[in-house]
mmCIF file of C-alpha atoms and ligand atoms in Angstrom:
data_model
loop_
_atom_site.group_PDB
_atom_site.id
_atom_site.type_symbol
_atom_site.label_atom_id
_atom_site.label_comp_id
_atom_site.label_asym_id
_atom_site.label_seq_id
_atom_site.Cartn_x
_atom_site.Cartn_y
_atom_site.Cartn_z
ATOM 1 C CA MET A 1 125.327 56.622 94.230
ATOM 2 C CA LYS A 2 123.095 53.677 93.405
ATOM 3 C CA ASN A 3 121.724 51.017 95.760
ATOM 4 C CA VAL A 4 121.345 47.846 93.735
ATOM 5 C CA LEU A 5 119.970 44.388 94.457
ATOM 6 C CA VAL A 6 121.308 41.675 92.142
ATOM 7 C CA ILE A 7 118.996 38.653 92.271
ATOM 8 C CA GLY A 8 120.914 35.575 91.101
ATOM 9 C CA SER A 9 124.279 37.147 91.986
ATOM 10 C CA THR A 10 126.215 33.869 91.969
ATOM 11 C CA GLY A 11 125.144 32.804 88.464
ATOM 12 C CA GLN A 12 126.946 33.202 85.137
ATOM 13 C CA ILE A 13 126.121 36.899 84.662
ATOM 14 C CA GLY A 14 125.502 37.825 88.308
ATOM 15 C CA SER A 15 128.907 36.836 89.667
ATOM 16 C CA GLU A 16 130.678 39.243 87.310
ATOM 17 C CA LEU A 17 128.008 41.937 87.140
ATOM 18 C CA THR A 18 127.849 42.298 90.938
ATOM 19 C CA MET A 19 131.616 42.873 91.124
ATOM 20 C CA LYS A 20 131.519 45.327 88.226
ATOM 21 C CA LEU A 21 128.629 47.285 89.799
ATOM 22 C CA ARG A 22 130.558 47.441 93.097
ATOM 23 C CA SER A 23 133.620 48.770 91.286
ATOM 24 C CA ILE A 24 131.488 51.533 89.745
ATOM 25 C CA TYR A 25 129.000 52.469 92.472
ATOM 26 C CA GLY A 26 130.750 51.442 95.695
ATOM 27 C CA GLY A 27 129.551 49.090 98.405
ATOM 28 C CA ASN A 28 125.749 49.425 98.181
ATOM 29 C CA ILE A 29 125.386 46.512 95.819
ATOM 30 C CA VAL A 30 123.574 43.603 97.468
ATOM 31 C CA ALA A 31 124.406 40.107 96.244
ATOM 32 C CA GLY A 32 121.091 38.210 96.383
ATOM 33 C CA TYR A 33 121.445 34.434 96.436
ATOM 34 C CA ILE A 34 119.547 31.269 97.282
ATOM 35 C CA PRO A 35 120.737 28.691 99.835
ATOM 36 C CA GLY A 36 123.044 26.232 98.080
ATOM 37 C CA ALA A 37 124.422 28.975 95.802
ATOM 38 C CA GLU A 38 126.096 31.196 98.399
ATOM 39 C CA PRO A 39 128.552 33.935 97.344
ATOM 40 C CA LYS A 40 132.189 33.130 98.064
ATOM 41 C CA GLY A 41 135.569 34.884 98.099
ATOM 42 C CA GLU A 42 135.622 38.447 96.763
ATOM 43 C CA LEU A 43 131.918 38.411 95.949
ATOM 44 C CA LEU A 44 131.130 37.674 99.603
ATOM 45 C CA GLU A 45 133.750 39.967 101.079
ATOM 46 C CA SER A 46 133.416 43.085 98.937
ATOM 47 C CA GLY A 47 129.829 44.048 99.851
ATOM 48 C CA PRO A 48 126.540 43.033 101.458
ATOM 49 C CA SER A 49 124.736 39.828 100.571
ATOM 50 C CA ALA A 50 121.261 38.498 101.428
ATOM 51 C CA ILE A 51 119.139 35.415 100.835
ATOM 52 C CA VAL A 52 116.674 36.485 98.132
ATOM 53 C CA ASP A 53 114.576 33.738 96.562
ATOM 54 C CA ILE A 54 112.837 35.292 93.572
ATOM 55 C CA THR A 55 109.739 33.184 94.214
ATOM 56 C CA ASN A 56 109.371 34.898 97.625
ATOM 57 C CA GLU A 57 107.995 38.428 97.140
ATOM 58 C CA GLN A 58 108.303 39.310 100.825
ATOM 59 C CA GLN A 59 111.990 38.400 100.883
ATOM 60 C CA ILE A 60 112.603 40.692 97.890
ATOM 61 C CA ALA A 61 110.630 43.526 99.524
ATOM 62 C CA GLU A 62 112.459 43.185 102.858
ATOM 63 C CA THR A 63 115.876 43.345 101.179
ATOM 64 C CA VAL A 64 114.849 46.336 99.048
ATOM 65 C CA SER A 65 113.639 48.109 102.181
ATOM 66 C CA LYS A 66 116.663 47.190 104.345
ATOM 67 C CA TYR A 67 119.227 48.428 101.802
ATOM 68 C CA ASN A 68 117.141 51.258 100.363
ATOM 69 C CA VAL A 69 117.469 49.651 96.924
ATOM 70 C CA ASP A 70 116.614 51.779 93.870
ATOM 71 C CA THR A 71 117.579 49.337 91.092
ATOM 72 C CA ILE A 72 117.000 45.578 90.802
ATOM 73 C CA TYR A 73 118.957 43.358 88.406
ATOM 74 C CA ASN A 74 116.722 40.307 88.016
ATOM 75 C CA LEU A 75 119.097 37.574 86.814
ATOM 76 C CA ALA A 76 117.335 34.469 88.146
ATOM 77 C CA ALA A 77 116.430 32.071 85.316
ATOM 78 C CA LEU A 78 116.831 28.539 84.017
ATOM 79 C CA LEU A 79 118.683 28.504 80.687
ATOM 80 C CA SER A 80 117.100 27.107 77.529
ATOM 81 C CA ALA A 81 118.013 23.396 77.612
ATOM 82 C CA VAL A 82 117.359 23.027 81.376
ATOM 83 C CA ALA A 83 114.061 24.887 80.998
ATOM 84 C CA GLU A 84 112.937 22.219 78.505
ATOM 85 C CA ALA A 85 113.693 19.533 81.105
ATOM 86 C CA LYS A 86 111.909 21.492 83.879
ATOM 87 C CA PRO A 87 109.271 23.678 82.175
ATOM 88 C CA GLN A 88 107.127 24.146 85.301
ATOM 89 C CA LEU A 89 110.085 25.381 87.347
ATOM 90 C CA ALA A 90 111.227 27.576 84.446
ATOM 91 C CA TRP A 91 107.813 29.295 84.442
ATOM 92 C CA LYS A 92 107.782 29.640 88.234
ATOM 93 C CA ILE A 93 111.176 31.361 88.266
ATOM 94 C CA GLY A 94 110.944 33.208 84.932
ATOM 95 C CA MET A 95 107.381 34.518 85.193
ATOM 96 C CA GLY A 96 106.332 34.118 88.831
ATOM 97 C CA GLY A 97 109.687 35.554 89.864
ATOM 98 C CA LEU A 98 109.480 38.446 87.439
ATOM 99 C CA PHE A 99 105.950 39.265 88.630
ATOM 100 C CA ASN A 100 107.234 39.413 92.227
ATOM 101 C CA VAL A 101 110.110 41.693 91.224
ATOM 102 C CA LEU A 102 107.809 44.007 89.261
ATOM 103 C CA GLU A 103 105.307 44.212 92.114
ATOM 104 C CA VAL A 104 108.063 45.154 94.591
ATOM 105 C CA ALA A 105 109.422 47.660 92.062
ATOM 106 C CA ARG A 106 105.953 49.192 91.602
ATOM 107 C CA GLU A 107 105.371 49.557 95.327
ATOM 108 C CA MET A 108 108.893 50.614 96.287
ATOM 109 C CA HIS A 109 109.845 52.666 93.208
ATOM 110 C CA CYS A 110 112.768 50.652 91.821
ATOM 111 C CA ALA A 111 114.095 50.467 88.274
ATOM 112 C CA VAL A 112 114.332 46.890 86.947
ATOM 113 C CA PHE A 113 116.702 45.206 84.505
ATOM 114 C CA THR A 114 115.617 41.742 83.344
ATOM 115 C CA PRO A 115 117.699 40.090 80.636
ATOM 116 C CA SER A 116 115.866 38.743 77.629
ATOM 117 C CA SER A 117 117.466 36.511 75.002
ATOM 118 C CA ILE A 118 117.782 35.541 71.354
ATOM 119 C CA GLY A 119 115.506 32.743 72.625
ATOM 120 C CA VAL A 120 112.461 35.020 72.133
ATOM 121 C CA PHE A 121 112.664 34.270 68.424
ATOM 122 C CA GLY A 122 111.361 31.121 66.744
ATOM 123 C CA ASN A 123 111.215 29.213 63.480
ATOM 124 C CA ASN A 124 109.080 31.824 61.675
ATOM 125 C CA THR A 125 111.319 34.763 62.588
ATOM 126 C CA PRO A 126 113.565 36.152 59.803
ATOM 127 C CA LYS A 127 116.897 34.373 60.403
ATOM 128 C CA ASP A 128 119.495 36.844 59.162
ATOM 129 C CA LYS A 129 119.918 40.303 60.624
ATOM 130 C CA THR A 130 116.752 39.612 62.628
ATOM 131 C CA PRO A 131 115.019 42.996 63.091
ATOM 132 C CA GLN A 132 114.209 44.588 66.450
ATOM 133 C CA ASP A 133 110.451 44.400 65.879
ATOM 134 C CA THR A 134 109.521 41.086 64.308
ATOM 135 C CA ILE A 135 107.782 37.753 64.926
ATOM 136 C CA ARG A 136 108.448 36.357 68.423
ATOM 137 C CA ASN A 137 106.944 32.853 68.462
ATOM 138 C CA PRO A 138 109.345 30.560 70.340
ATOM 139 C CA ARG A 139 108.401 26.940 70.954
ATOM 140 C CA THR A 140 110.624 26.518 74.024
ATOM 141 C CA MET A 141 109.577 27.255 77.613
ATOM 142 C CA TYR A 142 112.665 29.478 77.923
ATOM 143 C CA GLY A 143 111.517 31.527 74.934
ATOM 144 C CA VAL A 144 107.906 31.610 76.132
ATOM 145 C CA THR A 145 108.972 33.036 79.499
ATOM 146 C CA LYS A 146 111.313 35.550 77.857
ATOM 147 C CA VAL A 147 108.652 36.862 75.411
ATOM 148 C CA SER A 148 106.040 36.981 78.194
ATOM 149 C CA GLY A 149 108.603 38.711 80.417
ATOM 150 C CA GLU A 150 109.215 41.371 77.760
ATOM 151 C CA LEU A 151 105.462 41.984 77.472
ATOM 152 C CA LEU A 152 104.911 42.075 81.238
ATOM 153 C CA SER A 153 107.843 44.446 81.737
ATOM 154 C CA ASP A 154 106.493 46.809 79.074
ATOM 155 C CA TYR A 155 103.049 46.567 80.700
ATOM 156 C CA TYR A 156 104.445 47.630 84.095
ATOM 157 C CA ASN A 157 106.230 50.525 82.428
ATOM 158 C CA ILE A 158 103.185 51.770 80.515
ATOM 159 C CA ARG A 159 100.546 51.040 83.157
ATOM 160 C CA PHE A 160 102.422 51.843 86.378
ATOM 161 C CA GLY A 161 105.457 53.870 85.242
ATOM 162 C CA VAL A 162 107.983 51.286 86.509
ATOM 163 C CA ASP A 163 111.353 51.956 84.854
ATOM 164 C CA THR A 164 111.840 48.527 83.240
ATOM 165 C CA ARG A 165 114.683 47.997 80.754
ATOM 166 C CA SER A 166 116.157 44.962 79.007
ATOM 167 C CA VAL A 167 118.473 43.610 76.322
ATOM 168 C CA ARG A 168 118.185 40.373 74.341
ATOM 169 C CA PHE A 169 121.444 38.651 75.215
ATOM 170 C CA PRO A 170 123.135 36.385 72.700
ATOM 171 C CA GLY A 171 125.203 33.456 74.043
ATOM 172 C CA LEU A 172 127.519 34.987 76.668
ATOM 173 C CA ILE A 173 131.102 33.722 76.802
ATOM 174 C CA SER A 174 133.246 34.064 79.914
ATOM 175 C CA TYR A 175 136.151 32.427 81.753
ATOM 176 C CA VAL A 176 134.788 33.226 85.229
ATOM 177 C CA THR A 177 131.552 31.369 86.038
ATOM 178 C CA PRO A 178 130.454 28.646 83.610
ATOM 179 C CA PRO A 179 126.884 28.752 82.265
ATOM 180 C CA GLY A 180 124.612 25.820 83.075
ATOM 181 C CA GLY A 181 122.203 24.244 80.624
ATOM 182 C CA GLY A 182 122.173 26.753 77.777
ATOM 183 C CA THR A 183 122.142 26.067 74.039
ATOM 184 C CA THR A 184 125.090 28.384 73.395
ATOM 185 C CA ASP A 185 127.247 26.799 76.163
ATOM 186 C CA TYR A 186 129.360 24.954 73.584
ATOM 187 C CA ALA A 187 131.042 28.248 72.712
ATOM 188 C CA VAL A 188 132.276 28.483 76.327
ATOM 189 C CA ASP A 189 133.139 24.792 76.744
ATOM 190 C CA ILE A 190 135.254 24.791 73.573
ATOM 191 C CA TYR A 191 137.720 27.259 75.149
ATOM 192 C CA TYR A 192 138.051 25.144 78.317
ATOM 193 C CA SER A 193 138.887 22.062 76.182
ATOM 194 C CA ALA A 194 141.394 24.036 74.102
ATOM 195 C CA ALA A 195 143.058 25.472 77.227
ATOM 196 C CA LYS A 196 143.327 21.992 78.800
ATOM 197 C CA GLY A 197 144.734 20.463 75.598
ATOM 198 C CA GLU A 198 141.707 18.161 75.272
ATOM 199 C CA LYS A 199 139.672 17.210 72.214
ATOM 200 C CA PHE A 200 136.335 19.070 72.103
ATOM 201 C CA VAL A 201 133.131 17.121 71.428
ATOM 202 C CA CYS A 202 130.719 19.619 69.893
ATOM 203 C CA PRO A 203 126.963 19.192 70.567
ATOM 204 C CA ILE A 204 125.927 21.657 67.822
ATOM 205 C CA SER A 205 126.349 20.820 64.126
ATOM 206 C CA ALA A 206 128.641 22.609 61.664
ATOM 207 C CA GLY A 207 126.815 25.374 59.823
ATOM 208 C CA THR A 208 124.628 26.355 62.819
ATOM 209 C CA PHE A 209 125.138 30.089 63.249
ATOM 210 C CA MET A 210 124.147 31.880 66.473
ATOM 211 C CA ASP A 211 124.890 35.307 67.929
ATOM 212 C CA MET A 212 127.471 35.330 70.726
ATOM 213 C CA MET A 213 129.049 38.005 72.911
ATOM 214 C CA TYR A 214 132.077 38.275 75.181
ATOM 215 C CA MET A 215 131.017 38.849 78.799
ATOM 216 C CA PRO A 216 132.734 42.263 79.203
ATOM 217 C CA ASP A 217 130.509 43.591 76.402
ATOM 218 C CA GLY A 218 127.451 41.915 77.965
ATOM 219 C CA LEU A 219 128.148 43.506 81.359
ATOM 220 C CA ARG A 220 128.650 46.898 79.765
ATOM 221 C CA ALA A 221 125.311 46.550 77.928
ATOM 222 C CA ALA A 222 123.493 45.705 81.185
ATOM 223 C CA ILE A 223 124.971 48.751 82.922
ATOM 224 C CA GLU A 224 124.811 51.234 80.031
ATOM 225 C CA ILE A 225 121.134 50.592 79.313
ATOM 226 C CA MET A 226 120.275 51.327 82.979
ATOM 227 C CA GLU A 227 122.350 54.534 82.816
ATOM 228 C CA ALA A 228 120.870 55.656 79.480
ATOM 229 C CA ASP A 229 118.633 58.696 79.028
ATOM 230 C CA SER A 230 115.239 57.032 78.663
ATOM 231 C CA THR A 231 113.696 60.045 76.903
ATOM 232 C CA LYS A 232 115.494 58.768 73.773
ATOM 233 C CA PHE A 233 113.925 55.278 74.063
ATOM 234 C CA VAL A 234 111.467 54.112 71.452
ATOM 235 C CA HIS A 235 111.819 50.550 72.800
ATOM 236 C CA ARG A 236 112.424 49.203 76.295
ATOM 237 C CA ASN A 237 111.757 45.480 76.655
ATOM 238 C CA SER A 238 113.808 44.387 74.991
ATOM 239 C CA PHE A 239 116.645 45.624 72.735
ATOM 240 C CA ASN A 240 118.478 43.403 70.232
ATOM 241 C CA ILE A 241 122.218 43.662 70.911
ATOM 242 C CA ALA A 242 124.923 41.952 68.866
ATOM 243 C CA SER A 243 128.670 41.679 68.470
ATOM 244 C CA MET A 244 129.544 38.459 66.581
ATOM 245 C CA SER A 245 127.912 35.487 64.904
ATOM 246 C CA PHE A 246 129.653 32.187 64.124
ATOM 247 C CA ASP A 247 129.156 28.446 63.707
ATOM 248 C CA PRO A 248 131.259 25.720 65.410
ATOM 249 C CA GLU A 249 133.709 25.511 62.476
ATOM 250 C CA ILE A 250 134.472 29.234 62.609
ATOM 251 C CA ILE A 251 135.186 29.335 66.354
ATOM 252 C CA TYR A 252 137.182 26.081 66.124
ATOM 253 C CA ASN A 253 139.370 27.432 63.334
ATOM 254 C CA ASN A 254 139.852 30.689 65.184
ATOM 255 C CA ILE A 255 141.052 28.848 68.314
ATOM 256 C CA LYS A 256 143.330 26.648 66.156
ATOM 257 C CA LYS A 257 145.247 29.791 65.144
ATOM 258 C CA TYR A 258 146.516 29.918 68.747
ATOM 259 C CA VAL A 259 146.298 26.193 69.670
ATOM 260 C CA PRO A 260 147.439 24.444 66.470
ATOM 261 C CA ASP A 261 147.012 20.875 67.833
ATOM 262 C CA PHE A 262 143.436 21.481 68.961
ATOM 263 C CA LYS A 263 140.977 18.785 67.785
ATOM 264 C CA MET A 264 137.189 18.816 67.567
ATOM 265 C CA GLU A 265 134.589 16.174 66.662
ATOM 266 C CA TYR A 266 130.802 16.356 66.504
ATOM 267 C CA LYS A 267 128.259 14.489 68.637
ATOM 268 C CA VAL A 268 125.091 16.468 68.101
ATOM 269 C CA ASP A 269 122.634 16.809 71.007
ATOM 270 C CA PRO A 270 119.167 16.726 69.338
ATOM 271 C CA LEU A 271 117.509 18.970 71.968
ATOM 272 C CA ARG A 272 120.128 21.716 71.827
ATOM 273 C CA GLN A 273 120.338 21.422 68.034
ATOM 274 C CA ALA A 274 116.565 21.881 67.641
ATOM 275 C CA ILE A 275 116.669 24.954 69.882
ATOM 276 C CA ALA A 276 119.666 26.379 68.001
ATOM 277 C CA ASP A 277 117.926 25.772 64.652
ATOM 278 C CA SER A 278 114.943 27.815 65.837
ATOM 279 C CA TRP A 279 117.102 30.816 66.822
ATOM 280 C CA PRO A 280 118.381 33.573 64.503
ATOM 281 C CA ASN A 281 121.714 33.357 62.689
ATOM 282 C CA SER A 282 122.409 37.004 63.530
ATOM 283 C CA LEU A 283 120.571 40.003 65.017
ATOM 284 C CA ASP A 284 120.193 43.581 63.773
ATOM 285 C CA ASP A 285 121.000 45.849 66.740
ATOM 286 C CA THR A 286 120.466 49.209 65.021
ATOM 287 C CA CYS A 287 117.807 50.354 67.522
ATOM 288 C CA ALA A 288 120.101 49.787 70.531
ATOM 289 C CA ARG A 289 122.878 51.688 68.745
ATOM 290 C CA GLN A 290 120.556 54.596 67.919
ATOM 291 C CA GLU A 291 118.482 54.803 71.106
ATOM 292 C CA TRP A 292 121.222 54.443 73.760
ATOM 293 C CA GLY A 293 124.551 54.265 71.950
ATOM 294 C CA TRP A 294 125.231 50.508 72.191
ATOM 295 C CA LYS A 295 128.557 49.485 70.600
ATOM 296 C CA PRO A 296 130.403 46.178 71.122
ATOM 297 C CA GLU A 297 134.167 46.170 71.703
ATOM 298 C CA TYR A 298 135.120 42.511 71.148
ATOM 299 C CA ASP A 299 135.073 40.508 67.925
ATOM 300 C CA LEU A 300 135.741 36.751 67.752
ATOM 301 C CA ASP A 301 139.516 37.025 67.426
ATOM 302 C CA ALA A 302 139.884 39.506 70.314
ATOM 303 C CA MET A 303 137.660 37.288 72.480
ATOM 304 C CA THR A 304 139.638 34.130 71.623
ATOM 305 C CA GLN A 305 142.960 35.728 72.519
ATOM 306 C CA ASP A 306 141.605 37.020 75.830
ATOM 307 C CA MET A 307 139.774 33.782 76.763
ATOM 308 C CA LEU A 308 142.819 31.614 76.091
ATOM 309 C CA ALA A 309 145.149 33.956 77.988
ATOM 310 C CA LYS A 310 142.798 34.176 80.999
ATOM 311 C CA LEU A 311 142.155 30.418 81.121
ATOM 312 C CA LYS A 312 145.920 29.830 80.974
ATOM 313 C CA ASP A 313 146.413 32.248 83.915
ATOM 314 C CA HIS A 314 143.633 30.534 85.894
ATOM 315 C CA SER A 315 145.185 27.076 85.438
ATOM 316 C CA LYS A 316 148.507 28.267 86.959
HETATM 317 C C1 AKB B 401 121.003 29.837 76.327
HETATM 318 O O1 AKB B 401 121.701 29.269 75.484
HETATM 319 O O2 AKB B 401 119.997 29.335 76.857
HETATM 320 C C2 AKB B 401 121.369 31.252 76.710
HETATM 321 C C3 AKB B 401 120.708 32.254 75.837
HETATM 322 C C4 AKB B 401 121.193 32.502 74.480
HETATM 323 O O3 AKB B 401 119.773 32.874 76.243
HETATM 324 N N1 AKB B 401 122.792 31.408 76.673
#
């Protein structure tokens, strides 16, 4: 039995991860949220919820104490493009928030999962099959907070013995809760346009490859790494994980197999394009496979079939 606090439970990852954790561990999974982003429906009804603003250390500590929490999933963050528009807020949430979580975890003996991202890499990083241990020199605030977060999480593990673990998520694709303000969002939006029979206007140019992952694989990664036997870890914060890499033409042509009339045109967003150009084309996830048995289940075609079927069901 685990008692888990999910901070950011109504966001893109949190809304699905909280439900999945409840289905595995039972009802002791607390959905942490901020006012204005309250849990609704099944997320509200299937377990406890609490206001937990990551910038408020006392609120985190009180919730951990009240529910006897042993594991914190720290999912509060601004995604890459929004973080460029609001760098001060991105730092406050990404780093100030992480510091609060780690301090509570140190004092109250919790394990902590904090997602990192392909955004930790920058223009000088090897682009193809980017290794686990390589140059991390992002020039975005999102990337800066993610690299600093990896370092701080490792510091808390080495210095204080806090059980911190993390994966570098690629762009996550899901039909449940839309992402907001990421660079990889186009690969979600394209399915919504296809399902609605609308033309898709793509903000990322043809030939721009990025790693992507279907949400069920992403959720499994977040749970499996926290379940893994840490005596086998050489790394902790954070592991490269991968399942597929494509550019807009490849995903468009894959969707066209199932939606033959689907149309796409390009209107490149310079901010998102610059961020995408600084990120790897594909990651090498050998260390995650070797150290805790990571293995993706979905490739592009399997994801496309499932996304289109689920979006069709949802529109009924
Ligand atoms: C983003 O695009 O900002 C995120 C990410 C890859 O971390 N989806």
